[in-house]
CSV table of C-alpha atoms and ligand atoms in Angstrom, one decimal:
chain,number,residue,atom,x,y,z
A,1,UNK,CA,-11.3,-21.3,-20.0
A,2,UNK,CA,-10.3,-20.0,-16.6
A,3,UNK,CA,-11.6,-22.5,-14.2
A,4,UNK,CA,-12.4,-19.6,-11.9
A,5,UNK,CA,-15.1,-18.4,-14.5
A,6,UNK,CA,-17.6,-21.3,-13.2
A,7,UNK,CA,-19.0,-19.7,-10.3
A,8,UNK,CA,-20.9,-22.7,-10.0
A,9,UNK,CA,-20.1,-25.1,-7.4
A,10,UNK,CA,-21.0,-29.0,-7.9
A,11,UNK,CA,-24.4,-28.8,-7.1
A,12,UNK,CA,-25.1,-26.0,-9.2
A,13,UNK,CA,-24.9,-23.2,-6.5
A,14,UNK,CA,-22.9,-19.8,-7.3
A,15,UNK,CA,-20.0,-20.2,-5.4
A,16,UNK,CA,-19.4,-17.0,-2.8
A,17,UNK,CA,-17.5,-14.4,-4.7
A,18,UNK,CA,-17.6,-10.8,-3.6
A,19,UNK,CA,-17.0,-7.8,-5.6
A,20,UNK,CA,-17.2,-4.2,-5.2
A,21,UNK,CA,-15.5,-0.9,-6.5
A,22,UNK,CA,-14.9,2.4,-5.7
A,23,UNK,CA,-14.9,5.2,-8.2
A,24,UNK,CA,-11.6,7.5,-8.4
A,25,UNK,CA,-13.4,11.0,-8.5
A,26,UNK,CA,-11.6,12.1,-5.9
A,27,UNK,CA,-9.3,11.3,-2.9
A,28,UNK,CA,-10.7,8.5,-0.8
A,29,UNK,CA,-13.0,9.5,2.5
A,30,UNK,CA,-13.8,8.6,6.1
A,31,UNK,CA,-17.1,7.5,4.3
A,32,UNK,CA,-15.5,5.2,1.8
A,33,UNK,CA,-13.4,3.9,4.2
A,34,UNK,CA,-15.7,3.1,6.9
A,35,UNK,CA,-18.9,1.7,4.3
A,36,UNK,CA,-16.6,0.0,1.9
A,37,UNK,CA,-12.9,-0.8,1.9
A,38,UNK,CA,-12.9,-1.5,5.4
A,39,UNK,CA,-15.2,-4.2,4.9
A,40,UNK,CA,-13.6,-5.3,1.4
A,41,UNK,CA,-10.0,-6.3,3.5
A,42,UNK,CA,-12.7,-8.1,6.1
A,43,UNK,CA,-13.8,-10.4,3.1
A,44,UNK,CA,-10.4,-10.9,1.7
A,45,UNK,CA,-9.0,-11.8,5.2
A,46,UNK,CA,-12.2,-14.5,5.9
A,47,UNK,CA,-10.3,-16.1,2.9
A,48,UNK,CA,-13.4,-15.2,0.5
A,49,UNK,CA,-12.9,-14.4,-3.3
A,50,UNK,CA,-13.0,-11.0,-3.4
A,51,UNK,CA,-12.4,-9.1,-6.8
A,52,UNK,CA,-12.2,-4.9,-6.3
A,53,UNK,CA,-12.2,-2.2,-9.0
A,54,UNK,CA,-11.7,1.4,-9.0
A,55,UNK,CA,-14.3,1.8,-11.4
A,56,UNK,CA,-13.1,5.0,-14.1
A,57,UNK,CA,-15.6,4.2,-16.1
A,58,UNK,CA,-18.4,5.4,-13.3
A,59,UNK,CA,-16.7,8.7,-12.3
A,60,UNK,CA,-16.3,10.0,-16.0
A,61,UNK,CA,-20.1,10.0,-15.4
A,62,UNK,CA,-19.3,13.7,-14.7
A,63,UNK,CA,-16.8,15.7,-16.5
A,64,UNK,CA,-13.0,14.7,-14.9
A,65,UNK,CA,-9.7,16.2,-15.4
A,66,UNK,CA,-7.7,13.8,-17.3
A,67,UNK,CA,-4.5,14.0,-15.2
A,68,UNK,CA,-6.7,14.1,-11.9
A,69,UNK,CA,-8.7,11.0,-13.1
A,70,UNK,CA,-4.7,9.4,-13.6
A,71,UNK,CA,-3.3,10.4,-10.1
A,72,UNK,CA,-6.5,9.9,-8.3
A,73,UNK,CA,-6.8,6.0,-9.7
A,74,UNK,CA,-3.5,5.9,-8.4
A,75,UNK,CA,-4.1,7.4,-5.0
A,76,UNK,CA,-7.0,5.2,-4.8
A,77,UNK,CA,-5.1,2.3,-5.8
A,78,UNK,CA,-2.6,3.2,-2.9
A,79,UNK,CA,-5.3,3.6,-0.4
A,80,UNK,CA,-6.8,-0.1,-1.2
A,81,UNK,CA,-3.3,-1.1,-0.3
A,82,UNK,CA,-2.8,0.9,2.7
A,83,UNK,CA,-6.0,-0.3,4.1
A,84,UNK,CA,-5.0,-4.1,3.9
A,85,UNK,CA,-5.9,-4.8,0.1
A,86,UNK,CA,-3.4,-7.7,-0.4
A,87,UNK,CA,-2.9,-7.7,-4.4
A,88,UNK,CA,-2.0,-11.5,-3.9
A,89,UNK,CA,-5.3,-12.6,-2.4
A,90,UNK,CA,-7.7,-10.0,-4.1
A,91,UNK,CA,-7.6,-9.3,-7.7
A,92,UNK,CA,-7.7,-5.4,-7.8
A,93,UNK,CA,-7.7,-3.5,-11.0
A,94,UNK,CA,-9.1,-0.3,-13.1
A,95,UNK,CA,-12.3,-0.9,-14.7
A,96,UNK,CA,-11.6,0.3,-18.3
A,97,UNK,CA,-8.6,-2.0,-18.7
A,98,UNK,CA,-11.2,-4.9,-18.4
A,99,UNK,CA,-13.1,-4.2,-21.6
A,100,UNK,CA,-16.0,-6.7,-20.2
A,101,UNK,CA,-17.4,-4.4,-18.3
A,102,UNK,CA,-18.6,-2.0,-20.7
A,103,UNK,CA,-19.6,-4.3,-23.2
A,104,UNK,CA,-21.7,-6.4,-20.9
A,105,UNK,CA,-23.0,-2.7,-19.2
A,106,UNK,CA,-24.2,-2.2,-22.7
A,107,UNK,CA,-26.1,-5.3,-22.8
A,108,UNK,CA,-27.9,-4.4,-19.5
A,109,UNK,CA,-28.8,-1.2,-20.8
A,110,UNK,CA,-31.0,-3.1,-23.3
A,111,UNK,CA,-32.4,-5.2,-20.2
A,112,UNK,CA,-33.1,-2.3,-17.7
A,113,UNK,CA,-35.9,-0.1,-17.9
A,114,UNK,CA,-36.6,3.6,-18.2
A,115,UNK,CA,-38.7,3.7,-15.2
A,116,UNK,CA,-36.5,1.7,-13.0
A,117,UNK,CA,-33.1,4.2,-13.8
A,118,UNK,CA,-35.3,7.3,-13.8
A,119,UNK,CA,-36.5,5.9,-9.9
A,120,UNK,CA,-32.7,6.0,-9.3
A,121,UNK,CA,-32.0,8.5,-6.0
A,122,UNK,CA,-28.5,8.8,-6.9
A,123,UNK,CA,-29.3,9.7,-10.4
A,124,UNK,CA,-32.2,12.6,-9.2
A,125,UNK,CA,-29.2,13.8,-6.3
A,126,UNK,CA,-26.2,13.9,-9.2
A,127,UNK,CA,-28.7,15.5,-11.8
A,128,UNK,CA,-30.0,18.0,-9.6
A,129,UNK,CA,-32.4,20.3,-11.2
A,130,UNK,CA,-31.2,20.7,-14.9
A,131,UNK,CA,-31.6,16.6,-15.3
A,132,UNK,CA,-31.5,17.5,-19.2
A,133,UNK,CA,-27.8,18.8,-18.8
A,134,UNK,CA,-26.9,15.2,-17.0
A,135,UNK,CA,-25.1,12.8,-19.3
A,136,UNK,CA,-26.5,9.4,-20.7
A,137,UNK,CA,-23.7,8.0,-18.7
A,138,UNK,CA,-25.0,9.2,-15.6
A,139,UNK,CA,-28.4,7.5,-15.8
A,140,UNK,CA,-27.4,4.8,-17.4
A,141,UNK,CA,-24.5,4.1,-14.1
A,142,UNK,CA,-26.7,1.4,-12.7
A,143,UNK,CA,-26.6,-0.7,-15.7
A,144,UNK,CA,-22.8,-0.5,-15.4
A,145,UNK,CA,-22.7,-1.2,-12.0
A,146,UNK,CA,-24.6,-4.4,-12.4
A,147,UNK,CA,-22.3,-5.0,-15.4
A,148,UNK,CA,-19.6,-4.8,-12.5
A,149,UNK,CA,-21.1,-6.9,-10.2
A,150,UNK,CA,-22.8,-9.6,-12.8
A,151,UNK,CA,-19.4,-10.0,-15.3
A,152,UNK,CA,-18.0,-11.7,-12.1
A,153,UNK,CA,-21.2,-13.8,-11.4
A,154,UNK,CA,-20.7,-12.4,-8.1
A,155,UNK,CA,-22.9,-13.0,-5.2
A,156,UNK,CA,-21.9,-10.5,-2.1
A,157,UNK,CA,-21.2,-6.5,-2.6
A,158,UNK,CA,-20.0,-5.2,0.4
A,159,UNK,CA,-21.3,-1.3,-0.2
A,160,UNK,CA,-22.3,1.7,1.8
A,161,UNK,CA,-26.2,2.4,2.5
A,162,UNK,CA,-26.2,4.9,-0.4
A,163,UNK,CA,-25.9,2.3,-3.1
A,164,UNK,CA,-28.3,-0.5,-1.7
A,165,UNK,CA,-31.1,0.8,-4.3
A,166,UNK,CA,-28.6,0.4,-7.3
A,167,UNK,CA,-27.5,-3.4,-5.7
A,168,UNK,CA,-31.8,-3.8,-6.0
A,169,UNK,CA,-31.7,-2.8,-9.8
A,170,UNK,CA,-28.8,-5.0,-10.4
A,171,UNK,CA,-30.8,-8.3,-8.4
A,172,UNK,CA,-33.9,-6.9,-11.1
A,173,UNK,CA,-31.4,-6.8,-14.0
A,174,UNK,CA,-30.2,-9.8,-13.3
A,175,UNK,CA,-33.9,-11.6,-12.5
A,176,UNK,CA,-35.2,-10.1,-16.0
A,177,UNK,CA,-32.1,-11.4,-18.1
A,178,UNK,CA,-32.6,-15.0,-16.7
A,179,UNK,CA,-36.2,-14.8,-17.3
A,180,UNK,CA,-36.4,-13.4,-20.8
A,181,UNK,CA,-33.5,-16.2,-21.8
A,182,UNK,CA,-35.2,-19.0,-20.0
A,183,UNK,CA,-31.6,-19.7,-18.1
A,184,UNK,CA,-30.2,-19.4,-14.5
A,185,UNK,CA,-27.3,-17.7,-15.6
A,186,UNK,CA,-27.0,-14.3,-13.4
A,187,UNK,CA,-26.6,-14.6,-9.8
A,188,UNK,CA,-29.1,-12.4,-7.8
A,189,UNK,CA,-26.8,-10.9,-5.6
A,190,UNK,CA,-26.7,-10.4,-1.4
A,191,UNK,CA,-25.6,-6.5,-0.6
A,192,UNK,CA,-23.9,-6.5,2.1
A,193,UNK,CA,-24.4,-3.6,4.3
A,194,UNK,CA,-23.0,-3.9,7.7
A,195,UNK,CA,-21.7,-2.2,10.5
A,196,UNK,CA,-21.6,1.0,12.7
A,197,UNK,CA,-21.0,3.8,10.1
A,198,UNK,CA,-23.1,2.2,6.6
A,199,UNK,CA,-23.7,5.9,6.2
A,200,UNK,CA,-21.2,8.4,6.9
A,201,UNK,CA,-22.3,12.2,6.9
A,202,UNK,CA,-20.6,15.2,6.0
A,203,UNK,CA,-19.0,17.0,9.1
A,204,UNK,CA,-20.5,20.1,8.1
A,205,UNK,CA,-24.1,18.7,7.8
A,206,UNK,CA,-24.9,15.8,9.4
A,207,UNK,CA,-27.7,15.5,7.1
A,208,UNK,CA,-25.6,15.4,3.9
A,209,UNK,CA,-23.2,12.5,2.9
A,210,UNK,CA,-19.9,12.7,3.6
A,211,UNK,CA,-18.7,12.7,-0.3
A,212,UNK,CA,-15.5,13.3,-2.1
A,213,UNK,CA,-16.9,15.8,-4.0
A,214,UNK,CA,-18.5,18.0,-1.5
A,215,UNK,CA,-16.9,21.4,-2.3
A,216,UNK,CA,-16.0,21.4,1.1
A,217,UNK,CA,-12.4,19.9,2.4
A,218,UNK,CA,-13.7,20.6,6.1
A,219,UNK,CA,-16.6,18.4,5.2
A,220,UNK,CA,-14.7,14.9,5.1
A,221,UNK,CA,-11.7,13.3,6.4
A,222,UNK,CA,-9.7,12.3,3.5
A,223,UNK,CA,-7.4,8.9,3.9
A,224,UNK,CA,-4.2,10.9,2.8
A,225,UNK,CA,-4.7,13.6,5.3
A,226,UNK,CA,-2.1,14.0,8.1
A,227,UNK,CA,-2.9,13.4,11.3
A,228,UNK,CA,-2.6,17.6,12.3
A,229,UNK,CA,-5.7,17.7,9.4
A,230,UNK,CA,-7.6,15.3,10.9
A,231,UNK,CA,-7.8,16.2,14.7
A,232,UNK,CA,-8.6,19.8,13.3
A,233,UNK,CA,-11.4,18.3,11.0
A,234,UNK,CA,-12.9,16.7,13.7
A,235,UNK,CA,-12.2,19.9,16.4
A,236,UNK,CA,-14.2,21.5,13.8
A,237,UNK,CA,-16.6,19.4,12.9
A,238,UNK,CA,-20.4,20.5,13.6
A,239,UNK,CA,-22.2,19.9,16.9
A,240,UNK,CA,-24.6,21.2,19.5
A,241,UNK,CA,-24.4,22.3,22.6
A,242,UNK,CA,-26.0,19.3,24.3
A,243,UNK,CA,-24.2,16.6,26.3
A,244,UNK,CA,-24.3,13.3,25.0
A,245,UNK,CA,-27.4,11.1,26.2
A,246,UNK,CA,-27.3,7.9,27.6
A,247,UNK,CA,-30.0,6.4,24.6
A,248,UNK,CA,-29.9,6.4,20.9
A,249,UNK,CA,-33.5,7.3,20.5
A,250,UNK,CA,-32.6,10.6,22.7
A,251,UNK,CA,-30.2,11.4,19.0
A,252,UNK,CA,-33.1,11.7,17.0
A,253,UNK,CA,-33.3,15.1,15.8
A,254,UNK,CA,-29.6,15.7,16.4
A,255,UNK,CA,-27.8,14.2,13.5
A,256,UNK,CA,-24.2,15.7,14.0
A,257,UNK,CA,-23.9,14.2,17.3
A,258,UNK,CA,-25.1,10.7,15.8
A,259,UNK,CA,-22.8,11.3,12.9
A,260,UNK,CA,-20.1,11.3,15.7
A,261,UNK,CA,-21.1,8.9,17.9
A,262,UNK,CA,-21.1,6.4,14.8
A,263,UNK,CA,-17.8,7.3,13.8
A,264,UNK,CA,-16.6,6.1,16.4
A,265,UNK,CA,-18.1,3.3,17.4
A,266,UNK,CA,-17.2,2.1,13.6
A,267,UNK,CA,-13.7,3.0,14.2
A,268,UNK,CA,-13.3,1.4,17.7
A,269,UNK,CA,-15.4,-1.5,16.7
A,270,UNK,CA,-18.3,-1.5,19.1
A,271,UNK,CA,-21.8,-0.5,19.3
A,272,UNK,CA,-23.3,3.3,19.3
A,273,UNK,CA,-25.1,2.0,22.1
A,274,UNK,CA,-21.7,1.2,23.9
A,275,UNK,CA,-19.7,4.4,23.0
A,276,UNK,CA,-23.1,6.4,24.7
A,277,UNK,CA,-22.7,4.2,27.6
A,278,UNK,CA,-19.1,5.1,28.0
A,279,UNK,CA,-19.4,9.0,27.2
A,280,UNK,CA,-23.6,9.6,28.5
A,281,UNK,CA,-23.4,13.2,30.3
A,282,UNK,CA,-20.0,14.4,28.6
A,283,UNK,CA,-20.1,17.3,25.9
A,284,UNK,CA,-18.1,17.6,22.7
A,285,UNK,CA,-15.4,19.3,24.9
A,286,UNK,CA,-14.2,16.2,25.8
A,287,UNK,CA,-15.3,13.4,23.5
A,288,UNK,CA,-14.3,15.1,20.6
A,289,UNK,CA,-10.8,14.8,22.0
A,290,UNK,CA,-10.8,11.1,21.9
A,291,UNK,CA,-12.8,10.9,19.0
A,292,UNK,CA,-9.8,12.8,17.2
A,293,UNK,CA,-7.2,10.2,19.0
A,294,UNK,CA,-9.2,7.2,17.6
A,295,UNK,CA,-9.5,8.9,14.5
A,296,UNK,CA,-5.4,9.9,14.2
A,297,UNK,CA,-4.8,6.0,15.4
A,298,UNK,CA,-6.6,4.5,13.4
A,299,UNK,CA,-6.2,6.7,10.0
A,300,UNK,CA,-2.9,8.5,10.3
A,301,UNK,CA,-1.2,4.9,9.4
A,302,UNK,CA,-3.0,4.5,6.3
A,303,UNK,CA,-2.3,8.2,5.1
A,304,UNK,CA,1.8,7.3,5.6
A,305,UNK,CA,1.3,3.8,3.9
A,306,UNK,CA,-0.3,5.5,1.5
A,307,UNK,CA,2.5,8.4,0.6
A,308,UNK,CA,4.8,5.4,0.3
A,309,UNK,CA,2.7,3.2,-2.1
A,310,UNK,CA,2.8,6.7,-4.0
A,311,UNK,CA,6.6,6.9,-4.3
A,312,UNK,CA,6.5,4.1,-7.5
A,313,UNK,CA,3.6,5.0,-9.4
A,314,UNK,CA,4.8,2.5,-11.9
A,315,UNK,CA,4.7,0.2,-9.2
A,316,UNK,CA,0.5,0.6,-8.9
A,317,UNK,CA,0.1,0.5,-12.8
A,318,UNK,CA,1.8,-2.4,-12.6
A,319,UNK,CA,-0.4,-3.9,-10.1
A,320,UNK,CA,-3.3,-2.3,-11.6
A,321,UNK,CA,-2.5,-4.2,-15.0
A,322,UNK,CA,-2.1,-7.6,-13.3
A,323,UNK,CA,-5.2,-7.3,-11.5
A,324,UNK,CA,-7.0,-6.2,-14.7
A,325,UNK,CA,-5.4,-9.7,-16.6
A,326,UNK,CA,-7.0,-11.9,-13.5
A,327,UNK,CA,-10.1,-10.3,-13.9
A,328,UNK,CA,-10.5,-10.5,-17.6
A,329,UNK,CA,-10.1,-14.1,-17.0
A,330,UNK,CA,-12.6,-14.3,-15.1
A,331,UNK,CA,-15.3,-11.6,-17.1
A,332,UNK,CA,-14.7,-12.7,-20.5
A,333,UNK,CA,-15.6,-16.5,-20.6
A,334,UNK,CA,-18.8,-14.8,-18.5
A,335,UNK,CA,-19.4,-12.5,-21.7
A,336,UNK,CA,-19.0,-14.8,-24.1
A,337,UNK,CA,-21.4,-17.0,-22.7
A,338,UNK,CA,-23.7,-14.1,-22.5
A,339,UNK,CA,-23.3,-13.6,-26.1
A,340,UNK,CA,-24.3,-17.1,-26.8
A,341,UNK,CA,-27.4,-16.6,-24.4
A,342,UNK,CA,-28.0,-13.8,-26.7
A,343,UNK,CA,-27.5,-15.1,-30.2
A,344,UNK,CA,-24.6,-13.2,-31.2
A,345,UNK,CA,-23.0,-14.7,-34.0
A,346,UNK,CA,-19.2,-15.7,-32.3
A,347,UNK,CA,-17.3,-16.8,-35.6
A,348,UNK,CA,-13.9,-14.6,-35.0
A,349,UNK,CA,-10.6,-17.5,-34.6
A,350,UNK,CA,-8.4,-16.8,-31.6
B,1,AQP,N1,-20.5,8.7,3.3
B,1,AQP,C1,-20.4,7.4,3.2
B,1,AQP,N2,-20.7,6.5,4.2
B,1,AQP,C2,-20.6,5.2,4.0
B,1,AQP,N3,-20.3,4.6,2.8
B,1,AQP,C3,-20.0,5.4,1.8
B,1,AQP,N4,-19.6,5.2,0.5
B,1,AQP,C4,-19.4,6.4,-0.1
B,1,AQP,N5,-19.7,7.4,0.7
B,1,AQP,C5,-20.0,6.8,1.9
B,1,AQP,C6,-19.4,3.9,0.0
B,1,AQP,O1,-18.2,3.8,-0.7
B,1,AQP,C7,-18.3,3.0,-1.8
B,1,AQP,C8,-17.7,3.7,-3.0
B,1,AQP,O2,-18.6,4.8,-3.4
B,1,AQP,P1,-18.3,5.6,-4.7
B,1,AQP,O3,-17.1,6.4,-4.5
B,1,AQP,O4,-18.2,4.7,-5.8
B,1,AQP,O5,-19.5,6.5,-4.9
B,1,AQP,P2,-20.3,7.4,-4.0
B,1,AQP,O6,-21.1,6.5,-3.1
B,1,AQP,O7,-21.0,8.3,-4.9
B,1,AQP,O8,-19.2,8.1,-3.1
B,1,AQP,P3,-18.9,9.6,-3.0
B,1,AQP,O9,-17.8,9.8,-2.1
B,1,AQP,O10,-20.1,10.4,-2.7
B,1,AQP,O11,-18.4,9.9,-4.5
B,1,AQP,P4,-18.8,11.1,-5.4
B,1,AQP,O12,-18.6,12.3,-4.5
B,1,AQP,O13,-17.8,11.1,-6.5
B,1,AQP,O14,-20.2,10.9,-5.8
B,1,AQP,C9,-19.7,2.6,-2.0
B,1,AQP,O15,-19.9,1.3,-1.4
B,1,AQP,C10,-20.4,3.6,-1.1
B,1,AQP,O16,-21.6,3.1,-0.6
């Protein structure tokens, strides 16, 4: 067995391992950049364990185009590089070549509730109205997603706000399974949920998510636009005609203009409270300006990283496939212990 499989330190503890993925539904955002993989290449640079997935087995949740689902694992992939993603120090993989993941998501399915899915937010928001037309797979997601987390017996998930109820249902899963098997086998897991910009919003809307599928390119800032699209994005994006106050509370009510304000403070790496200090008084005439500089400096790289990691697809898949043989190493001896816990029958040689 993998030594790395015994999360366990000496005294018994779950020794700090993070994991978190991203699903390949579409081209990376400003929002996924900024809630997430940001804070991934934070963990992997403090010298944590940090295990990351692009997680294909979430986004076929709803209806994808196979060659889309292909190039867009691949553009994620690229993007995780780009960022700072260093394949040596964190394994990073595609979740359906680690077969753990599914089979242990099915287990959880038998260990979550009805009532705790059908409370899921994300689940009512995807559904919409016509909730009978949604798939299984779509309610069922947070089962998976704990699957994700748990198959790692990992403790920290750096995510974005939008997924700290499904990080609750997997601490629940995870509480229930230990306490209907009598064992202190799951972790129960830390989100980690940190930072300026935890919830990114559309530019269009400040009220919406920034997503990567809002129908709407002028919505998001993708990480493989130039920077040309992004300073126009961002002259573009929605505001009001009021000059920026000196106080956060004095936002309330004007969620563009704290959608903006956030942005940047995440991308320069201060406060809100210090980017209205510098810019109190000023309108978007001349913040959003500078907001478009930061913006361009700070993304503009990772888009031309990114075009280049592109250039050998066989390259990522190759990547991709190494990743996904460290992290079976990891997941499986984690199943088949759960097995046991559950009284499979194991008997197969080999
Ligand atoms: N707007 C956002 N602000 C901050 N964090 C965000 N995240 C996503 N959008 C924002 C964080 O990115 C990670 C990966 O999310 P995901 O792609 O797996 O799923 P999602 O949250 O459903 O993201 P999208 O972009 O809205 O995808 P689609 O449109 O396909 O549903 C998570 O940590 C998430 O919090």
């Amino acid at each position: 067995m993998d030594d790395r499989a015994q999360a366990k330190d000496t005294a018994g503890r779950f020794r700090t391992r993070v994991f978190s993925g991203i699903q390949p539904s579409g081209g990376l955002t400003l929002g996924n950049y900024l809630g997430a993989l940001r804070r991934f290449v934070q963990k992997q640079d403090e010298g944590i364990e940090t295990v990351y997935c692009l997680v294909d087995l979430h986004a076929i949740t709803v209806w994808q185009d196979p060659a889309r689902l292909r190039a867009n694992t691949r553009e994620a992939a690229a993007a995780f590089l780009a960022a700072g993603i260093d394949p040596g120090r964190s394994i990073l993989f595609n979740q359906s070549q680690v077969s753990a993941h599914a089979e242990l998501g099915w287990v959880f399915n038998c260990v979550a509730r009805m009532g705790w899915l059908g409370r899921m937010t994300q689940f009512k928001e995807k559904a919409g109205k016509d909730r009978e037309a949604a798939s299984v797979g779509l309610f069922a997601y947070p089962s998976l997603m704990a699957a994700d987390i748990l198959a790692y017996h990992a403790t920290h998930v750096p995510v974005g706000e939008d997924q700290k109820q499904h990080l609750e249902l997997t601490r629940d899963i995870a509480i229930k399974f230990n306490h209907d098997f009598g064992v202190d086998f799951f972790p129960v897991v830390e989100p980690v949920i940190e930072g300026a910009a935890t919830r990114v919003m559309s530019l269009r809307d400040g009220t919406r998510k920034m997503s990567k599928s809002d129908p709407s390119d002028m919505s998001r800032i993708n990480l493989a636009d130039d920077a040309e699209a992004i300073a126009q994005k961002i002259r573009k994006a929605r505001t009001d005609p009021e000059p920026l106050p000196d106080s956060l509370a004095a936002l309330d009510g004007r969620p563009e203009a704290r959608n903006l304000v956030n942005i940047y403070a995440a991308l320069a790496d201060t406060t809100p409270e210090a980017v209205l200090a510098e810019f109190a008084g000023q309108g978007f005439g001349s913040f959003k300006p500078r907001l478009a500089d930061l913006a361009v400096s700070v993304l503009a790289p990772i888009g031309v990283r990114m075009t280049e990691y592109l250039r050998d697809p066989a390259e990522i898949d190759r990547l991709l496939g190494a990743g996904a043989d460290r992290a079976e190493a990891i997941a499986r001896p984690i199943l088949a212990q759960t097995f046991d816990i559950l009284g499979m029958v194991r008997s197969r040689r080999g």
